[in-house]
Coordinates of C-alpha atoms and ligand atoms in Angstrom, one line a residue:
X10 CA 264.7 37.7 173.7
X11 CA 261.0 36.9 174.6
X12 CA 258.3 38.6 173.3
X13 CA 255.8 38.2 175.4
X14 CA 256.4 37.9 179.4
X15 CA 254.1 36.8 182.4
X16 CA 254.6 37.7 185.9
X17 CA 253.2 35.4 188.3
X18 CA 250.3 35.2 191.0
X19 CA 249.5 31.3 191.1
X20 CA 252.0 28.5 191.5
X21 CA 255.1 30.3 192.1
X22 CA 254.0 32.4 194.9
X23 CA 253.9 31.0 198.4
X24 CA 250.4 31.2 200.1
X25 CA 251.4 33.6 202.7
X26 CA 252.7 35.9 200.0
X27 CA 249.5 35.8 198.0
X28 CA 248.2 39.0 198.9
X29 CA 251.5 40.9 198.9
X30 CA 252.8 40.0 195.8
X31 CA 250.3 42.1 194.2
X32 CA 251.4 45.3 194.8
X33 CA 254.9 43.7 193.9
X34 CA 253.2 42.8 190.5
X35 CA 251.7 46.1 190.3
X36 CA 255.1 47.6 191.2
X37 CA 257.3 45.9 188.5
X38 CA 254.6 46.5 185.9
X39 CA 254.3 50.2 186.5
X40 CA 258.3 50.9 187.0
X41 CA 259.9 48.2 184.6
X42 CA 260.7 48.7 181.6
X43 CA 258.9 45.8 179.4
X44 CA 259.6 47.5 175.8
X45 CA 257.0 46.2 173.5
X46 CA 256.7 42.5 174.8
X47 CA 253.3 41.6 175.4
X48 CA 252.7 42.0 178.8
X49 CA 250.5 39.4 180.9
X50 CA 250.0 38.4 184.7
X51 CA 249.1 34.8 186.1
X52 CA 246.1 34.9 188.7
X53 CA 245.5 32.7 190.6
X54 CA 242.5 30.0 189.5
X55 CA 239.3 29.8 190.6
X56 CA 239.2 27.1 193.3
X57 CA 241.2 29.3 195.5
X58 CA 239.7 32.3 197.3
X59 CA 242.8 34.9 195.5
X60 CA 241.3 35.3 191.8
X61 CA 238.6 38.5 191.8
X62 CA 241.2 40.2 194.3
X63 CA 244.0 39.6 191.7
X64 CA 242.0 41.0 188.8
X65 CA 240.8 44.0 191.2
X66 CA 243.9 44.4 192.2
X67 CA 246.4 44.2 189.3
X68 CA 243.9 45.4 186.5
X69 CA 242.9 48.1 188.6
X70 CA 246.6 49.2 189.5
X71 CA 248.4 48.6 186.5
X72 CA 245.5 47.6 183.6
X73 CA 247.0 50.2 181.2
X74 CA 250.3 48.5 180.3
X75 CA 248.9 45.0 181.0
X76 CA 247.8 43.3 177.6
X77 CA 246.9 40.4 179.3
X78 CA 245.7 38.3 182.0
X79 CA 246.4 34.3 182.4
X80 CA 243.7 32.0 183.8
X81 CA 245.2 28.7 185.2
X82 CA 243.3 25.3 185.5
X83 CA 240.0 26.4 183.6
X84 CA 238.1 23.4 183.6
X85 CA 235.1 24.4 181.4
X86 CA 233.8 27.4 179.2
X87 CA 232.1 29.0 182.4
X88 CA 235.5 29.6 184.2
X89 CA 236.4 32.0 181.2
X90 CA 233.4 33.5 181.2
X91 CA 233.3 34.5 184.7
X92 CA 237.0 36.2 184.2
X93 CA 235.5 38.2 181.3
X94 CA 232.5 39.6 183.4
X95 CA 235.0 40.9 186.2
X96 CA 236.7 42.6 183.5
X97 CA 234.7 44.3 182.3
X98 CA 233.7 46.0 185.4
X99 CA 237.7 46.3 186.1
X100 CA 238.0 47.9 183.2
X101 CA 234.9 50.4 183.6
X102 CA 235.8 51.4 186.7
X103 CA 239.5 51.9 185.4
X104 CA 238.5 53.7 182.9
X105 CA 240.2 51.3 180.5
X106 CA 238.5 50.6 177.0
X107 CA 236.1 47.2 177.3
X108 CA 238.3 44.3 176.3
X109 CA 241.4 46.2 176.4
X110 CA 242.6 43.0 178.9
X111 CA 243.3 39.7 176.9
X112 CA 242.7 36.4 178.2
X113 CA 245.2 33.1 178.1
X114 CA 243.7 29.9 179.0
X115 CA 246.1 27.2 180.8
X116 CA 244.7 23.4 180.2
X117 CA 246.1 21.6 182.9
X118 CA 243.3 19.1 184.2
X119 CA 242.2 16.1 182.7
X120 CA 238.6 18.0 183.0
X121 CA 240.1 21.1 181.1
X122 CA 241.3 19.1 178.3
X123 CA 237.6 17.2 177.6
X124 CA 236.3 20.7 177.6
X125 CA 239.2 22.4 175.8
X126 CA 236.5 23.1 172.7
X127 CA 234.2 25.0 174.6
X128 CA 236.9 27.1 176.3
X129 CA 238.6 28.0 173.1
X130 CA 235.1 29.4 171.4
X131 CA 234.1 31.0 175.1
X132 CA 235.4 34.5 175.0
X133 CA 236.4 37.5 172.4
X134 CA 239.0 38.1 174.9
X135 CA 241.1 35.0 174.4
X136 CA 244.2 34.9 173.0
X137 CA 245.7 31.3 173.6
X138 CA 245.5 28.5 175.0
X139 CA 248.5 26.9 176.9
X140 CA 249.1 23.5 178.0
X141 CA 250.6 22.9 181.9
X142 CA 252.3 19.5 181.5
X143 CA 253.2 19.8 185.3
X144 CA 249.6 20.6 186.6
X145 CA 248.5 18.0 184.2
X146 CA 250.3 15.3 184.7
X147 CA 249.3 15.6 188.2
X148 CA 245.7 15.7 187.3
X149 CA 246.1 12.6 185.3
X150 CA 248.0 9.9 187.2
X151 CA 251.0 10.1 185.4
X152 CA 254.1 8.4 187.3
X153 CA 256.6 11.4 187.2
X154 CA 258.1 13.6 189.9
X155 CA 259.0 16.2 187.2
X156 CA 258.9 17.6 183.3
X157 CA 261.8 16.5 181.5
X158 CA 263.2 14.8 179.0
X159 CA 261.6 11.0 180.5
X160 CA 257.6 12.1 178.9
X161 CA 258.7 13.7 175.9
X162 CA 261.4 10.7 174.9
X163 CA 259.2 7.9 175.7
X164 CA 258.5 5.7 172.5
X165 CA 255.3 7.2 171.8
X166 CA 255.2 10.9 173.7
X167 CA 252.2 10.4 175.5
X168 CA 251.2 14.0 175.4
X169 CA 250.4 13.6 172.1
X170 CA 246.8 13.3 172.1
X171 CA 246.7 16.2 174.6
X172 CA 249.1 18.4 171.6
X173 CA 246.3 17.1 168.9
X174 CA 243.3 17.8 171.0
X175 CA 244.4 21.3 172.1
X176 CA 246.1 22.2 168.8
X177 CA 242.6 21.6 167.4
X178 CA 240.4 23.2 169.8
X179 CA 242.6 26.9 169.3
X180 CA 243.7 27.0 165.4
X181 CA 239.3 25.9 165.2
X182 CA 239.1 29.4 167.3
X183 CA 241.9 31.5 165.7
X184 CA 244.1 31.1 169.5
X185 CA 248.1 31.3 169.5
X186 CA 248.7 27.7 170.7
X187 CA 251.4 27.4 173.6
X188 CA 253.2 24.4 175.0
X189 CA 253.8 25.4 179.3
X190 CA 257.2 24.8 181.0
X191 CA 260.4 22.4 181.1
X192 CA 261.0 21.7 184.7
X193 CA 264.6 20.7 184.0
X194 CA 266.3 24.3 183.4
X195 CA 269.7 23.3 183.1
X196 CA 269.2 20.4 180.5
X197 CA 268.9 22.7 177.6
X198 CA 269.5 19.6 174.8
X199 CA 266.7 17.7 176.5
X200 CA 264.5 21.1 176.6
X201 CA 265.5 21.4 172.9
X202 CA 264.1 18.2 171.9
X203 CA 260.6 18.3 173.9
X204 CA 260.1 21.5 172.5
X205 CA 260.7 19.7 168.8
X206 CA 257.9 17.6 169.6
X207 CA 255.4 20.2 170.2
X208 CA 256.6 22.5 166.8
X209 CA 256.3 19.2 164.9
X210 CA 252.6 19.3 165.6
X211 CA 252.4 23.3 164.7
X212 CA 252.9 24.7 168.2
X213 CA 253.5 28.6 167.8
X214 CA 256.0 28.9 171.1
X215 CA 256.7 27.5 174.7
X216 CA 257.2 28.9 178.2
X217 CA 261.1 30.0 179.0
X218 CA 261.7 30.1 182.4
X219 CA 265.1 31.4 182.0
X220 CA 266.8 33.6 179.8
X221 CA 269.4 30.4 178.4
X222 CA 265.7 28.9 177.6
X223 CA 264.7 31.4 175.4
X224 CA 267.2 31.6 173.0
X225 CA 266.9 27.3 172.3
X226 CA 263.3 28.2 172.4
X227 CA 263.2 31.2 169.7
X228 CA 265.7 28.6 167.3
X229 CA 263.1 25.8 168.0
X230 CA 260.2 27.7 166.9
X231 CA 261.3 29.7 164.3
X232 CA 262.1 28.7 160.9
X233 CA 265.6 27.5 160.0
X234 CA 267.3 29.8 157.1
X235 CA 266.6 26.9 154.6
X236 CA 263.0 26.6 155.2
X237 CA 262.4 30.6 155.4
X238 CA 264.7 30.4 152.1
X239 CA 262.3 27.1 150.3
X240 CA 259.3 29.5 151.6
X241 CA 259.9 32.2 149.3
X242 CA 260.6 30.0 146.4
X243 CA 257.5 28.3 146.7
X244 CA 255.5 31.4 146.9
X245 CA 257.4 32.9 144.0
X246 CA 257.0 29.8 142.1
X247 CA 253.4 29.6 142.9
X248 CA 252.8 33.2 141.5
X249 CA 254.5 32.9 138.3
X250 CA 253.0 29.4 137.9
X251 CA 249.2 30.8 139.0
X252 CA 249.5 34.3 137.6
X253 CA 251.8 34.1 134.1
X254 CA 251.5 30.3 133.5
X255 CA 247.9 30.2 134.4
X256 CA 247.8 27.1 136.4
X257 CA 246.9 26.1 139.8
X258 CA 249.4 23.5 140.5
X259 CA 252.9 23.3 139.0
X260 CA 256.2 21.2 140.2
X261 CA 259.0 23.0 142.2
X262 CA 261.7 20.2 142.2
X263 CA 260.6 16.9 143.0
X264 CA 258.0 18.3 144.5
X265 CA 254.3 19.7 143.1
X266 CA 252.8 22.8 144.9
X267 CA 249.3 23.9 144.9
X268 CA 247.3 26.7 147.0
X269 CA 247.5 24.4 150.2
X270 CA 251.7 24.4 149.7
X271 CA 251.3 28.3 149.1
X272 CA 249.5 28.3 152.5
X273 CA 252.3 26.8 154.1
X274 CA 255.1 28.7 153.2
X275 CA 253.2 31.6 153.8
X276 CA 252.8 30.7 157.4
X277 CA 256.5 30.1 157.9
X278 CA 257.9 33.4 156.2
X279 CA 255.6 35.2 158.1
X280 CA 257.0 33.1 161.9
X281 CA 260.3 34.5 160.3
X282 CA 259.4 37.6 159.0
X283 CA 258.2 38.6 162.6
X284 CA 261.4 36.5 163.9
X285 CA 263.2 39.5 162.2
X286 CA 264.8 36.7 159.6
X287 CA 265.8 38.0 156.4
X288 CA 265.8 35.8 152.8
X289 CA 269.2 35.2 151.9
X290 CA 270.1 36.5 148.7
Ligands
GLV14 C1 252.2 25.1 184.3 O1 251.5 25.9 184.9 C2 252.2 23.7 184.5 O2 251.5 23.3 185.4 O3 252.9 23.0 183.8
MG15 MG1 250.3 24.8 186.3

């Protein structure tokens, strides 16, 4: 299961169908029933002329359930800015609380990506930052006709400065990090070992676009048993070593652990603790 869902304005809605689909959007949102999932809509960006009339619109309609609202191609710290401003009046006038609406960033243009600092530090309101391998390999030249398995094999994945430069830019800015789609839907193995590359680097999830996406998607970024398992040994080792023993680093099999290893395993049994995992006994 996903817990967090976006319904779309941008790239998967047909020019002409722009302007209807947000009463469609507003529709689904009010009448659906999205449990507690974190609830966001895509606008469109702003080098069209749809993005204040999506925020008008779809804030103003539905802004009470809606946790969120997802800016594509932002290209520098301004772009952000300019959605939190309309906002805030959305909100006044909706008589929702100021701020109540999140903001996710999408990188997906070379120009994005050389600003992605500044865009990670430029609102309270933001909540992640999320790469579009599609959008950018467009923007950069890259010779593909689609996302698959062909980038994220190649000897050395050549997203991999993008994964480091974005990775940096949001954990400096306290942002969920998100890796964006995987164009080839039915080639779940191939989806399973892009997504690899991008938990590898410390990636906290990646877009499903279906439901058989998902559930490779949940395994991929959540703990295995083991490593949940080695977690809670470490931290318990770590306690009786810092606490009892009265020593900062101490060995737990072949391996020493300090503060920075107590860090670590904290991070992962909390990704399984809210993965619903339980320690084994
Ligand atoms: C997503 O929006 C992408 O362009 O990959
Ligand atoms: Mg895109």
């Amino acid at each position: 299961m996903a817990d967090f869902s976006f319904l779309d304005l941008e790239d998967s809605v047909a020019p002409k169908e722009k302007v209807a689909a947000r009463t469609k959007v507003i529709n689904a949102i009010r009448t659906l029933d999205w449990d507690e999932r974190v609830l966001c809509v895509r606008v469109n960006a702003w080098d069209t002329r749809w993005t204040y009339g999506d925020v008008i619109e779809v804030v103003g309609g539905a802004g009470e359930r809606l946790d969120e609202v997802m800016l594509p191609k932002v290209r520098r710290a301004s772009d952000v800015v300019a959605l939190d401003l309309l906002l805030s009046q959305v909100e006044a006038n909706a008589g929702l609380p100021i701020g109540h609406i999140g903001i996710e960033a999408q990188i997906e243009t070379a120009e994005g990506l050389i600003n992605v600092e500044e865009i990670c530090a430029a609102s309270p309101r933001l909540e992640s930052i999320v790469f579009g391998p599609a959008d950018f390999a467009a923007s950069i030249g890259m010779p593909v006709t689609t996302i698959d398995e062909t980038i994220h094999d190649a000897p050395s994945n050549p997203f991999s400065y993008v994964f480091a430069k974005i990775l940096m830019a949001g954990r400096a800015n306290g942002l969920h990090v998100i890796d964006g789609p995987f164009l080839k839907v039915r080639d779940l193995d191939a989806l399973r070992r892009a997504a690899s590359i991008s938990a590898s680097y410390g990636f906290d999830g990646k877009w499903a676009l279906t439901p058989d996406q998902a559930i490779v998607l949940n395994d991929v970024y959540s703990p295995s048993q083991e490593l949940f398992d080695k977690s809670y040994d470490i931290l318990d080792a770590y306690r009786v070593a810092t606490e009892e023993n009265l020593t900062g680093a101490v060995m737990f099999g072949d391996e020493m652990i300090d503060e920075a290893s107590a860090k670590i395993a904290n991070s992962f049994v909390s990704r399984g603790v809210r993965a619903g995992m339980k320690r084994s006994s």
